[in-house]
Amino acid sequence: MKFPQLLEIVGEEPVFETGLLLAGDVDPADVRRQLSRWTRAGHLYQLRRGLYALAPPFQKSRPHPFLVANRLVSGSYVSCQAALTHHHLIPEFSPVITSVCNGRPNRWDTPLGRCEFRHIGPALLYGYRAVDAGDGQRVFVASPEKALLDLVHLQPGGDGLPYLHGLRLRNLDLLDAAELKRLAGRSGRPKLMRAARNVVSLIEAEAREYETL
């Protein structure tokens, strides 16, 4: 396989897997050797074994960091601080894209960003949706309410007001109190239900503060 052939096959794909190149009458060993050469030459980024992205100037669109995270671990979705920043609920920029999944915790340092994966049980894998990340890229991201609950679940003491105050939550009007309580109740976890009640108290306090201005 020549590089122009590769561009014809994957040119529209922000991220692609080796399997995409193995259809038809090709030598898998030769394809893998070529991928290694093109990676060393700087034409490709290797994100993990079997997962690649075109490097500039060959890429037609830069892969969104959330898309990279989704593709690194199948069945994962972006959550916690990364999703809260995306939803404008915390002020900090999140240099690590944190996702949750049912697999083992892991961390990947890729040429397109650092991605961390936290384990949660399969019963908690809900409350996320596909959103448009630009350039036709669809990514799985937790809703604002579920991102907060995932963070609480993974953080010791995360349901307490001291921790919640420490997050410096803002734009609390973007949170749906009823949805937050519904998602917490669905989990059946007392910790998440306590957290939901505490967050609702913060939402109500902020609303009263605005009323007095």
GROMACS .gro file of C-alpha atoms in nm:
model
  213
    1MET     CA    1   0.000   0.000   0.000
    2LYS     CA    2   0.119   0.347  -0.093
    3PHE     CA    3   0.046   0.659   0.111
    4PRO     CA    4  -0.188   0.811  -0.153
    5GLN     CA    5  -0.394   0.491  -0.129
    6LEU     CA    6  -0.415   0.535   0.246
    7LEU     CA    7  -0.538   0.892   0.202
    8GLU     CA    8  -0.808   0.774  -0.037
    9ILE     CA    9  -0.932   0.521   0.218
   10VAL     CA   10  -0.910   0.721   0.544
   11GLY     CA   11  -0.889   1.083   0.428
   12GLU     CA   12  -1.236   1.166   0.565
   13GLU     CA   13  -1.184   0.980   0.893
   14PRO     CA   14  -1.050   1.186   1.187
   15VAL     CA   15  -0.946   0.859   1.356
   16PHE     CA   16  -0.918   0.514   1.199
   17GLU     CA   17  -0.840   0.158   1.297
   18THR     CA   18  -0.604  -0.081   1.123
   19GLY     CA   19  -0.897  -0.309   1.039
   20LEU     CA   20  -1.028  -0.048   0.795
   21LEU     CA   21  -0.723  -0.114   0.575
   22LEU     CA   22  -0.732  -0.493   0.581
   23ALA     CA   23  -1.034  -0.552   0.358
   24GLY     CA   24  -0.972  -0.719   0.024
   25ASP     CA   25  -0.654  -0.867  -0.116
   26VAL     CA   26  -0.391  -0.708   0.110
   27ASP     CA   27  -0.103  -0.841   0.315
   28PRO     CA   28  -0.179  -0.752   0.681
   29ALA     CA   29   0.190  -0.769   0.776
   30ASP     CA   30   0.279  -0.526   0.496
   31VAL     CA   31   0.003  -0.285   0.601
   32ARG     CA   32   0.128  -0.283   0.960
   33ARG     CA   33   0.488  -0.227   0.846
   34GLN     CA   34   0.376   0.067   0.635
   35LEU     CA   35   0.179   0.216   0.921
   36SER     CA   36   0.488   0.195   1.141
   37ARG     CA   37   0.697   0.369   0.872
   38TRP     CA   38   0.444   0.645   0.820
   39THR     CA   39   0.420   0.698   1.195
   40ARG     CA   40   0.798   0.730   1.226
   41ALA     CA   41   0.797   0.973   0.931
   42GLY     CA   42   0.541   1.194   1.108
   43HIS     CA   43   0.261   1.131   0.859
   44LEU     CA   44   0.046   0.952   1.116
   45TYR     CA   45  -0.020   0.967   1.488
   46GLN     CA   46  -0.046   0.633   1.665
   47LEU     CA   47  -0.297   0.673   1.947
   48ARG     CA   48  -0.277   0.314   2.069
   49ARG     CA   49  -0.213  -0.020   1.906
   50GLY     CA   50  -0.432  -0.040   1.598
   51LEU     CA   51  -0.569   0.316   1.626
   52TYR     CA   52  -0.429   0.604   1.419
   53ALA     CA   53  -0.499   0.957   1.300
   54LEU     CA   54  -0.354   1.146   1.007
   55ALA     CA   55  -0.103   1.414   1.104
   56PRO     CA   56  -0.093   1.763   0.949
   57PRO     CA   57  -0.093   1.856   0.668
   58PHE     CA   58  -0.273   1.539   0.562
   59GLN     CA   59  -0.569   1.551   0.801
   60LYS     CA   60  -0.882   1.719   0.671
   61SER     CA   61  -1.012   1.783   1.023
   62ARG     CA   62  -0.831   1.766   1.355
   63PRO     CA   63  -0.978   1.494   1.577
   64HIS     CA   64  -1.160   1.641   1.875
   65PRO     CA   65  -1.002   1.523   2.204
   66PHE     CA   66  -1.338   1.379   2.310
   67LEU     CA   67  -1.352   1.170   1.990
   68VAL     CA   68  -1.002   1.039   2.061
   69ALA     CA   69  -1.111   0.941   2.412
   70ASN     CA   70  -1.424   0.767   2.282
   71ARG     CA   71  -1.225   0.567   2.030
   72LEU     CA   72  -0.946   0.471   2.266
   73VAL     CA   73  -1.185   0.268   2.482
   74SER     CA   74  -1.500   0.131   2.328
   75GLY     CA   75  -1.812   0.186   2.538
   76SER     CA   76  -1.668   0.482   2.729
   77TYR     CA   77  -1.803   0.835   2.750
   78VAL     CA   78  -1.644   1.164   2.857
   79SER     CA   79  -1.747   1.269   3.209
   80CYS     CA   80  -1.629   1.427   3.537
   81GLN     CA   81  -1.421   1.748   3.514
   82ALA     CA   82  -1.381   1.732   3.136
   83ALA     CA   83  -1.756   1.716   3.080
   84LEU     CA   84  -1.827   1.975   3.352
   85THR     CA   85  -1.587   2.216   3.180
   86HIS     CA   86  -1.751   2.139   2.846
   87HIS     CA   87  -2.090   2.227   2.998
   88HIS     CA   88  -1.950   2.551   3.154
   89LEU     CA   89  -2.018   2.434   3.509
   90ILE     CA   90  -1.665   2.469   3.647
   91PRO     CA   91  -1.412   2.739   3.561
   92GLU     CA   92  -1.100   2.527   3.530
   93PHE     CA   93  -0.958   2.408   3.200
   94SER     CA   94  -0.922   2.031   3.219
   95PRO     CA   95  -0.589   1.920   3.063
   96VAL     CA   96  -0.687   1.554   3.103
   97ILE     CA   97  -0.992   1.413   2.928
   98THR     CA   98  -1.156   1.193   3.191
   99SER     CA   99  -1.394   0.924   3.073
  100VAL     CA  100  -1.579   0.649   3.253
  101CYS     CA  101  -1.620   0.291   3.137
  102ASN     CA  102  -1.687  -0.059   3.261
  103GLY     CA  103  -1.331  -0.168   3.191
  104ARG     CA  104  -1.010  -0.139   3.387
  105PRO     CA  105  -0.884   0.208   3.484
  106ASN     CA  106  -0.622   0.326   3.238
  107ARG     CA  107  -0.439   0.632   3.114
  108TRP     CA  108  -0.323   0.710   2.762
  109ASP     CA  109  -0.077   0.982   2.664
  110THR     CA  110  -0.131   1.041   2.293
  111PRO     CA  111  -0.001   1.304   2.049
  112LEU     CA  112  -0.354   1.447   2.057
  113GLY     CA  113  -0.397   1.470   2.432
  114ARG     CA  114  -0.397   1.284   2.761
  115CYS     CA  115  -0.695   1.061   2.835
  116GLU     CA  116  -0.783   0.895   3.164
  117PHE     CA  117  -1.042   0.621   3.209
  118ARG     CA  118  -1.215   0.555   3.540
  119HIS     CA  119  -1.411   0.242   3.618
  120ILE     CA  120  -1.777   0.252   3.714
  121GLY     CA  121  -2.011  -0.045   3.727
  122PRO     CA  122  -2.231  -0.130   3.429
  123ALA     CA  123  -2.539  -0.026   3.626
  124LEU     CA  124  -2.411   0.333   3.623
  125LEU     CA  125  -2.338   0.355   3.250
  126TYR     CA  126  -2.624   0.588   3.161
  127GLY     CA  127  -2.692   0.960   3.141
  128TYR     CA  128  -2.475   1.038   2.838
  129ARG     CA  129  -2.554   1.136   2.482
  130ALA     CA  130  -2.397   1.193   2.142
  131VAL     CA  131  -2.320   1.559   2.076
  132ASP     CA  132  -2.175   1.746   1.779
  133ALA     CA  133  -1.808   1.833   1.836
  134GLY     CA  134  -1.769   2.006   1.500
  135ASP     CA  135  -1.652   1.889   1.157
  136GLY     CA  136  -1.914   1.618   1.161
  137GLN     CA  137  -1.762   1.449   1.467
  138ARG     CA  138  -2.015   1.295   1.709
  139VAL     CA  139  -1.888   1.225   2.059
  140PHE     CA  140  -2.038   1.062   2.368
  141VAL     CA  141  -2.045   1.302   2.665
  142ALA     CA  142  -2.221   1.282   3.001
  143SER     CA  143  -2.508   1.520   3.060
  144PRO     CA  144  -2.424   1.800   3.305
  145GLU     CA  145  -2.612   1.621   3.582
  146LYS     CA  146  -2.452   1.281   3.519
  147ALA     CA  147  -2.102   1.427   3.486
  148LEU     CA  148  -2.140   1.574   3.835
  149LEU     CA  149  -2.277   1.248   3.978
  150ASP     CA  150  -1.996   1.044   3.818
  151LEU     CA  151  -1.740   1.274   3.979
  152VAL     CA  152  -1.914   1.245   4.316
  153HIS     CA  153  -1.924   0.866   4.282
  154LEU     CA  154  -1.550   0.844   4.215
  155GLN     CA  155  -1.443   1.100   4.477
  156PRO     CA  156  -1.428   1.001   4.845
  157GLY     CA  157  -1.645   1.249   5.032
  158GLY     CA  158  -1.772   1.385   4.701
  159ASP     CA  159  -2.130   1.408   4.823
  160GLY     CA  160  -2.048   1.655   5.100
  161LEU     CA  161  -2.097   2.030   5.079
  162PRO     CA  162  -1.726   2.105   5.146
  163TYR     CA  163  -1.624   1.911   4.835
  164LEU     CA  164  -1.907   2.052   4.625
  165HIS     CA  165  -1.819   2.406   4.731
  166GLY     CA  166  -1.456   2.332   4.642
  167LEU     CA  167  -1.556   2.255   4.284
  168ARG     CA  168  -1.656   2.623   4.247
  169LEU     CA  169  -1.963   2.527   4.050
  170ARG     CA  170  -2.107   2.807   3.842
  171ASN     CA  171  -2.400   2.857   3.603
  172LEU     CA  172  -2.607   2.633   3.828
  173ASP     CA  173  -2.916   2.737   3.636
  174LEU     CA  174  -2.788   2.505   3.362
  175LEU     CA  175  -2.848   2.207   3.591
  176ASP     CA  176  -3.191   2.044   3.586
  177ALA     CA  177  -3.267   1.971   3.954
  178ALA     CA  178  -3.539   1.719   3.869
  179GLU     CA  179  -3.310   1.534   3.627
  180LEU     CA  180  -3.028   1.534   3.881
  181LYS     CA  181  -3.255   1.372   4.140
  182ARG     CA  182  -3.390   1.125   3.885
  183LEU     CA  183  -3.043   1.011   3.779
  184ALA     CA  184  -2.928   0.984   4.140
  185GLY     CA  185  -3.239   0.784   4.230
  186ARG     CA  186  -3.187   0.550   3.935
  187SER     CA  187  -2.844   0.460   4.072
  188GLY     CA  188  -2.987   0.341   4.401
  189ARG     CA  189  -2.673   0.477   4.570
  190PRO     CA  190  -2.737   0.673   4.892
  191LYS     CA  191  -2.419   0.872   4.831
  192LEU     CA  192  -2.546   1.001   4.497
  193MET     CA  193  -2.889   1.078   4.637
  194ARG     CA  194  -2.727   1.280   4.919
  195ALA     CA  195  -2.514   1.462   4.663
  196ALA     CA  196  -2.820   1.543   4.454
  197ARG     CA  197  -2.997   1.693   4.757
  198ASN     CA  198  -2.691   1.903   4.840
  199VAL     CA  199  -2.653   2.027   4.484
  200VAL     CA  200  -3.022   2.116   4.470
  201SER     CA  201  -2.971   2.320   4.787
  202LEU     CA  202  -2.689   2.507   4.610
  203ILE     CA  203  -2.912   2.568   4.307
  204GLU     CA  204  -3.189   2.704   4.529
  205ALA     CA  205  -2.946   2.923   4.725
  206GLU     CA  206  -2.810   3.072   4.402
  207ALA     CA  207  -3.166   3.137   4.276
  208ARG     CA  208  -3.255   3.319   4.601
  209GLU     CA  209  -2.937   3.527   4.572
  210TYR     CA  210  -3.030   3.640   4.221
  211GLU     CA  211  -3.381   3.730   4.339
  212THR     CA  212  -3.240   3.972   4.593
  213LEU     CA  213  -3.017   4.154   4.343
   0.00000   0.00000   0.00000
